[in-house]
């Protein structure tokens, strides 16, 4: 049986034979990302692809998009939402109050019947 350091060395040798030359350099280059010169070349290539006034046309088109809500539209929507919520709260409260009143009336009717029985028995 071979010692552990020998096994590790054999594994490293096998892995080294599998890699192409310059592997470590390529890994380090890609880890650092593109150089400043590469970015400048990319920006120059992109600038050539765009017509003059591109940014202004995009901004103008974005400002003129139909359907973009104005401040008044947003306020009306907010006020309508608040009104619907208030109405829902009012209706639920009214319904709950009505149920509670019916329960209280039923309880008082039972108390009144018991009181009549007690008065009648005297």
mmCIF file with all atom_site columns, C-alpha atoms in Angstrom:
data_model
loop_
_atom_site.group_PDB
_atom_site.id
_atom_site.type_symbol
_atom_site.label_atom_id
_atom_site.label_alt_id
_atom_site.label_comp_id
_atom_site.label_asym_id
_atom_site.label_entity_id
_atom_site.label_seq_id
_atom_site.pdbx_PDB_ins_code
_atom_site.Cartn_x
_atom_site.Cartn_y
_atom_site.Cartn_z
_atom_site.occupancy
_atom_site.B_iso_or_equiv
_atom_site.pdbx_formal_charge
_atom_site.auth_seq_id
_atom_site.auth_comp_id
_atom_site.auth_asym_id
_atom_site.auth_atom_id
_atom_site.pdbx_PDB_model_num
ATOM 1   C CA . UNK A 1 1   ? 0.000   0.000  0.000   1.00 0.00 ? 1   UNK A CA 1
ATOM 2   C CA . UNK A 1 2   ? 1.304   3.433  -1.000  1.00 0.00 ? 2   UNK A CA 1
ATOM 3   C CA . UNK A 1 3   ? 1.395   6.305  1.521   1.00 0.00 ? 3   UNK A CA 1
ATOM 4   C CA . UNK A 1 4   ? -1.125  9.148  1.305   1.00 0.00 ? 4   UNK A CA 1
ATOM 5   C CA . UNK A 1 5   ? 1.340   11.809 0.054   1.00 0.00 ? 5   UNK A CA 1
ATOM 6   C CA . UNK A 1 6   ? 2.148   9.570  -2.896  1.00 0.00 ? 6   UNK A CA 1
ATOM 7   C CA . UNK A 1 7   ? -1.577  9.285  -3.747  1.00 0.00 ? 7   UNK A CA 1
ATOM 8   C CA . UNK A 1 8   ? -2.000  13.083 -3.611  1.00 0.00 ? 8   UNK A CA 1
ATOM 9   C CA . UNK A 1 9   ? 1.003   13.597 -5.855  1.00 0.00 ? 9   UNK A CA 1
ATOM 10  C CA . UNK A 1 10  ? -0.337  11.059 -8.376  1.00 0.00 ? 10  UNK A CA 1
ATOM 11  C CA . UNK A 1 11  ? -3.694  12.852 -8.384  1.00 0.00 ? 11  UNK A CA 1
ATOM 12  C CA . UNK A 1 12  ? -2.057  16.248 -8.967  1.00 0.00 ? 12  UNK A CA 1
ATOM 13  C CA . UNK A 1 13  ? 0.077   14.866 -11.785 1.00 0.00 ? 13  UNK A CA 1
ATOM 14  C CA . UNK A 1 14  ? -2.967  13.311 -13.455 1.00 0.00 ? 14  UNK A CA 1
ATOM 15  C CA . UNK A 1 15  ? -4.931  16.575 -13.174 1.00 0.00 ? 15  UNK A CA 1
ATOM 16  C CA . UNK A 1 16  ? -2.009  18.594 -14.545 1.00 0.00 ? 16  UNK A CA 1
ATOM 17  C CA . UNK A 1 17  ? -1.814  16.342 -17.624 1.00 0.00 ? 17  UNK A CA 1
ATOM 18  C CA . UNK A 1 18  ? -5.541  16.971 -18.314 1.00 0.00 ? 18  UNK A CA 1
ATOM 19  C CA . UNK A 1 19  ? -5.175  20.783 -18.501 1.00 0.00 ? 19  UNK A CA 1
ATOM 20  C CA . UNK A 1 20  ? -4.018  22.659 -21.591 1.00 0.00 ? 20  UNK A CA 1
ATOM 21  C CA . UNK A 1 21  ? -1.057  24.992 -21.406 1.00 0.00 ? 21  UNK A CA 1
ATOM 22  C CA . UNK A 1 22  ? -1.753  28.478 -20.053 1.00 0.00 ? 22  UNK A CA 1
ATOM 23  C CA . UNK A 1 23  ? -4.810  27.346 -18.107 1.00 0.00 ? 23  UNK A CA 1
ATOM 24  C CA . UNK A 1 24  ? -3.899  29.296 -14.963 1.00 0.00 ? 24  UNK A CA 1
ATOM 25  C CA . UNK A 1 25  ? -3.241  32.477 -16.958 1.00 0.00 ? 25  UNK A CA 1
ATOM 26  C CA . UNK A 1 26  ? -6.612  32.228 -18.691 1.00 0.00 ? 26  UNK A CA 1
ATOM 27  C CA . UNK A 1 27  ? -8.382  31.701 -15.361 1.00 0.00 ? 27  UNK A CA 1
ATOM 28  C CA . UNK A 1 28  ? -6.690  34.721 -13.792 1.00 0.00 ? 28  UNK A CA 1
ATOM 29  C CA . UNK A 1 29  ? -7.451  36.913 -16.810 1.00 0.00 ? 29  UNK A CA 1
ATOM 30  C CA . UNK A 1 30  ? -11.127 35.982 -16.790 1.00 0.00 ? 30  UNK A CA 1
ATOM 31  C CA . UNK A 1 31  ? -11.350 36.471 -13.014 1.00 0.00 ? 31  UNK A CA 1
ATOM 32  C CA . UNK A 1 32  ? -10.138 40.064 -13.337 1.00 0.00 ? 32  UNK A CA 1
ATOM 33  C CA . UNK A 1 33  ? -12.657 40.862 -16.088 1.00 0.00 ? 33  UNK A CA 1
ATOM 34  C CA . UNK A 1 34  ? -12.133 43.011 -19.164 1.00 0.00 ? 34  UNK A CA 1
ATOM 35  C CA . UNK A 1 35  ? -9.437  45.643 -19.152 1.00 0.00 ? 35  UNK A CA 1
ATOM 36  C CA . UNK A 1 36  ? -10.178 49.352 -19.412 1.00 0.00 ? 36  UNK A CA 1
ATOM 37  C CA . UNK A 1 37  ? -9.061  49.234 -23.044 1.00 0.00 ? 37  UNK A CA 1
ATOM 38  C CA . UNK A 1 38  ? -11.564 46.465 -23.767 1.00 0.00 ? 38  UNK A CA 1
ATOM 39  C CA . UNK A 1 39  ? -14.371 48.557 -22.229 1.00 0.00 ? 39  UNK A CA 1
ATOM 40  C CA . UNK A 1 40  ? -13.381 51.542 -24.360 1.00 0.00 ? 40  UNK A CA 1
ATOM 41  C CA . UNK A 1 41  ? -13.495 49.381 -27.478 1.00 0.00 ? 41  UNK A CA 1
ATOM 42  C CA . UNK A 1 42  ? -16.939 48.094 -26.519 1.00 0.00 ? 42  UNK A CA 1
ATOM 43  C CA . UNK A 1 43  ? -18.238 51.632 -25.902 1.00 0.00 ? 43  UNK A CA 1
ATOM 44  C CA . UNK A 1 44  ? -16.822 52.806 -29.229 1.00 0.00 ? 44  UNK A CA 1
ATOM 45  C CA . UNK A 1 45  ? -18.444 49.883 -31.054 1.00 0.00 ? 45  UNK A CA 1
ATOM 46  C CA . UNK A 1 46  ? -21.768 50.570 -29.349 1.00 0.00 ? 46  UNK A CA 1
ATOM 47  C CA . UNK A 1 47  ? -21.586 54.281 -30.202 1.00 0.00 ? 47  UNK A CA 1
ATOM 48  C CA . UNK A 1 48  ? -21.082 53.452 -33.872 1.00 0.00 ? 48  UNK A CA 1
ATOM 49  C CA . UNK A 1 49  ? -24.215 51.298 -33.835 1.00 0.00 ? 49  UNK A CA 1
ATOM 50  C CA . UNK A 1 50  ? -26.466 54.115 -32.521 1.00 0.00 ? 50  UNK A CA 1
ATOM 51  C CA . UNK A 1 51  ? -27.662 57.059 -34.573 1.00 0.00 ? 51  UNK A CA 1
ATOM 52  C CA . UNK A 1 52  ? -27.118 60.608 -33.344 1.00 0.00 ? 52  UNK A CA 1
ATOM 53  C CA . UNK A 1 53  ? -29.878 61.780 -30.978 1.00 0.00 ? 53  UNK A CA 1
ATOM 54  C CA . UNK A 1 54  ? -30.802 58.277 -29.814 1.00 0.00 ? 54  UNK A CA 1
ATOM 55  C CA . UNK A 1 55  ? -30.950 59.211 -26.113 1.00 0.00 ? 55  UNK A CA 1
ATOM 56  C CA . UNK A 1 56  ? -33.103 62.293 -26.776 1.00 0.00 ? 56  UNK A CA 1
ATOM 57  C CA . UNK A 1 57  ? -35.537 60.270 -28.909 1.00 0.00 ? 57  UNK A CA 1
ATOM 58  C CA . UNK A 1 58  ? -35.848 57.619 -26.200 1.00 0.00 ? 58  UNK A CA 1
ATOM 59  C CA . UNK A 1 59  ? -36.543 60.218 -23.504 1.00 0.00 ? 59  UNK A CA 1
ATOM 60  C CA . UNK A 1 60  ? -39.056 62.056 -25.687 1.00 0.00 ? 60  UNK A CA 1
ATOM 61  C CA . UNK A 1 61  ? -40.868 58.807 -26.475 1.00 0.00 ? 61  UNK A CA 1
ATOM 62  C CA . UNK A 1 62  ? -40.932 57.840 -22.802 1.00 0.00 ? 62  UNK A CA 1
ATOM 63  C CA . UNK A 1 63  ? -42.482 61.186 -21.859 1.00 0.00 ? 63  UNK A CA 1
ATOM 64  C CA . UNK A 1 64  ? -45.186 60.860 -24.523 1.00 0.00 ? 64  UNK A CA 1
ATOM 65  C CA . UNK A 1 65  ? -46.293 57.322 -23.680 1.00 0.00 ? 65  UNK A CA 1
ATOM 66  C CA . UNK A 1 66  ? -50.089 57.296 -23.550 1.00 0.00 ? 66  UNK A CA 1
ATOM 67  C CA . UNK A 1 67  ? -51.690 55.846 -20.489 1.00 0.00 ? 67  UNK A CA 1
ATOM 68  C CA . UNK A 1 68  ? -49.124 57.090 -18.006 1.00 0.00 ? 68  UNK A CA 1
ATOM 69  C CA . UNK A 1 69  ? -51.257 58.206 -15.050 1.00 0.00 ? 69  UNK A CA 1
ATOM 70  C CA . UNK A 1 70  ? -51.078 61.849 -14.090 1.00 0.00 ? 70  UNK A CA 1
ATOM 71  C CA . UNK A 1 71  ? -51.105 63.125 -10.522 1.00 0.00 ? 71  UNK A CA 1
ATOM 72  C CA . UNK A 1 72  ? -54.845 63.812 -10.811 1.00 0.00 ? 72  UNK A CA 1
ATOM 73  C CA . UNK A 1 73  ? -55.478 60.260 -12.046 1.00 0.00 ? 73  UNK A CA 1
ATOM 74  C CA . UNK A 1 74  ? -53.531 58.838 -9.120  1.00 0.00 ? 74  UNK A CA 1
ATOM 75  C CA . UNK A 1 75  ? -55.400 61.088 -6.666  1.00 0.00 ? 75  UNK A CA 1
ATOM 76  C CA . UNK A 1 76  ? -58.799 60.085 -8.060  1.00 0.00 ? 76  UNK A CA 1
ATOM 77  C CA . UNK A 1 77  ? -57.849 56.403 -7.859  1.00 0.00 ? 77  UNK A CA 1
ATOM 78  C CA . UNK A 1 78  ? -56.664 56.839 -4.265  1.00 0.00 ? 78  UNK A CA 1
ATOM 79  C CA . UNK A 1 79  ? -59.817 58.729 -3.274  1.00 0.00 ? 79  UNK A CA 1
ATOM 80  C CA . UNK A 1 80  ? -62.010 56.089 -4.921  1.00 0.00 ? 80  UNK A CA 1
ATOM 81  C CA . UNK A 1 81  ? -60.152 53.298 -3.145  1.00 0.00 ? 81  UNK A CA 1
ATOM 82  C CA . UNK A 1 82  ? -60.531 55.095 0.199   1.00 0.00 ? 82  UNK A CA 1
ATOM 83  C CA . UNK A 1 83  ? -64.259 55.603 -0.439  1.00 0.00 ? 83  UNK A CA 1
ATOM 84  C CA . UNK A 1 84  ? -64.791 51.924 -1.296  1.00 0.00 ? 84  UNK A CA 1
ATOM 85  C CA . UNK A 1 85  ? -62.882 50.888 1.844   1.00 0.00 ? 85  UNK A CA 1
ATOM 86  C CA . UNK A 1 86  ? -64.917 53.280 4.030   1.00 0.00 ? 86  UNK A CA 1
ATOM 87  C CA . UNK A 1 87  ? -68.158 51.981 2.519   1.00 0.00 ? 87  UNK A CA 1
ATOM 88  C CA . UNK A 1 88  ? -67.088 48.383 3.152   1.00 0.00 ? 88  UNK A CA 1
ATOM 89  C CA . UNK A 1 89  ? -66.247 49.203 6.782   1.00 0.00 ? 89  UNK A CA 1
ATOM 90  C CA . UNK A 1 90  ? -69.609 50.965 7.229   1.00 0.00 ? 90  UNK A CA 1
ATOM 91  C CA . UNK A 1 91  ? -71.570 48.055 5.734   1.00 0.00 ? 91  UNK A CA 1
ATOM 92  C CA . UNK A 1 92  ? -69.754 45.438 7.787   1.00 0.00 ? 92  UNK A CA 1
ATOM 93  C CA . UNK A 1 93  ? -70.179 47.481 10.975  1.00 0.00 ? 93  UNK A CA 1
ATOM 94  C CA . UNK A 1 94  ? -73.903 47.974 10.249  1.00 0.00 ? 94  UNK A CA 1
ATOM 95  C CA . UNK A 1 95  ? -74.360 44.254 9.626   1.00 0.00 ? 95  UNK A CA 1
ATOM 96  C CA . UNK A 1 96  ? -72.502 43.310 12.816  1.00 0.00 ? 96  UNK A CA 1
ATOM 97  C CA . UNK A 1 97  ? -74.507 45.865 14.830  1.00 0.00 ? 97  UNK A CA 1
ATOM 98  C CA . UNK A 1 98  ? -77.772 44.482 13.437  1.00 0.00 ? 98  UNK A CA 1
ATOM 99  C CA . UNK A 1 99  ? -76.798 40.915 14.393  1.00 0.00 ? 99  UNK A CA 1
ATOM 100 C CA . UNK A 1 100 ? -75.780 42.049 17.887  1.00 0.00 ? 100 UNK A CA 1
ATOM 101 C CA . UNK A 1 101 ? -79.077 43.932 18.330  1.00 0.00 ? 101 UNK A CA 1
ATOM 102 C CA . UNK A 1 102 ? -81.060 40.839 17.292  1.00 0.00 ? 102 UNK A CA 1
ATOM 103 C CA . UNK A 1 103 ? -79.116 38.709 19.774  1.00 0.00 ? 103 UNK A CA 1
ATOM 104 C CA . UNK A 1 104 ? -79.683 41.254 22.548  1.00 0.00 ? 104 UNK A CA 1
ATOM 105 C CA . UNK A 1 105 ? -83.408 41.476 21.743  1.00 0.00 ? 105 UNK A CA 1
ATOM 106 C CA . UNK A 1 106 ? -83.693 37.684 21.849  1.00 0.00 ? 106 UNK A CA 1
ATOM 107 C CA . UNK A 1 107 ? -81.948 37.638 25.236  1.00 0.00 ? 107 UNK A CA 1
ATOM 108 C CA . UNK A 1 108 ? -84.256 40.355 26.602  1.00 0.00 ? 108 UNK A CA 1
ATOM 109 C CA . UNK A 1 109 ? -87.301 38.459 25.335  1.00 0.00 ? 109 UNK A CA 1
ATOM 110 C CA . UNK A 1 110 ? -86.144 35.379 27.235  1.00 0.00 ? 110 UNK A CA 1
ATOM 111 C CA . UNK A 1 111 ? -85.604 37.488 30.359  1.00 0.00 ? 111 UNK A CA 1
ATOM 112 C CA . UNK A 1 112 ? -89.080 39.023 29.942  1.00 0.00 ? 112 UNK A CA 1
ATOM 113 C CA . UNK A 1 113 ? -90.684 35.573 29.597  1.00 0.00 ? 113 UNK A CA 1
ATOM 114 C CA . UNK A 1 114 ? -88.901 34.324 32.714  1.00 0.00 ? 114 UNK A CA 1
ATOM 115 C CA . UNK A 1 115 ? -90.002 37.484 34.586  1.00 0.00 ? 115 UNK A CA 1
ATOM 116 C CA . UNK A 1 116 ? -93.598 36.943 33.492  1.00 0.00 ? 116 UNK A CA 1
ATOM 117 C CA . UNK A 1 117 ? -93.462 33.324 34.704  1.00 0.00 ? 117 UNK A CA 1
ATOM 118 C CA . UNK A 1 118 ? -92.065 34.463 38.047  1.00 0.00 ? 118 UNK A CA 1
ATOM 119 C CA . UNK A 1 119 ? -94.744 37.228 38.371  1.00 0.00 ? 119 UNK A CA 1
ATOM 120 C CA . UNK A 1 120 ? -97.470 34.789 37.369  1.00 0.00 ? 120 UNK A CA 1
ATOM 121 C CA . UNK A 1 121 ? -96.374 32.257 39.960  1.00 0.00 ? 121 UNK A CA 1
ATOM 122 C CA . UNK A 1 122 ? -96.673 34.694 42.881  1.00 0.00 ? 122 UNK A CA 1
#
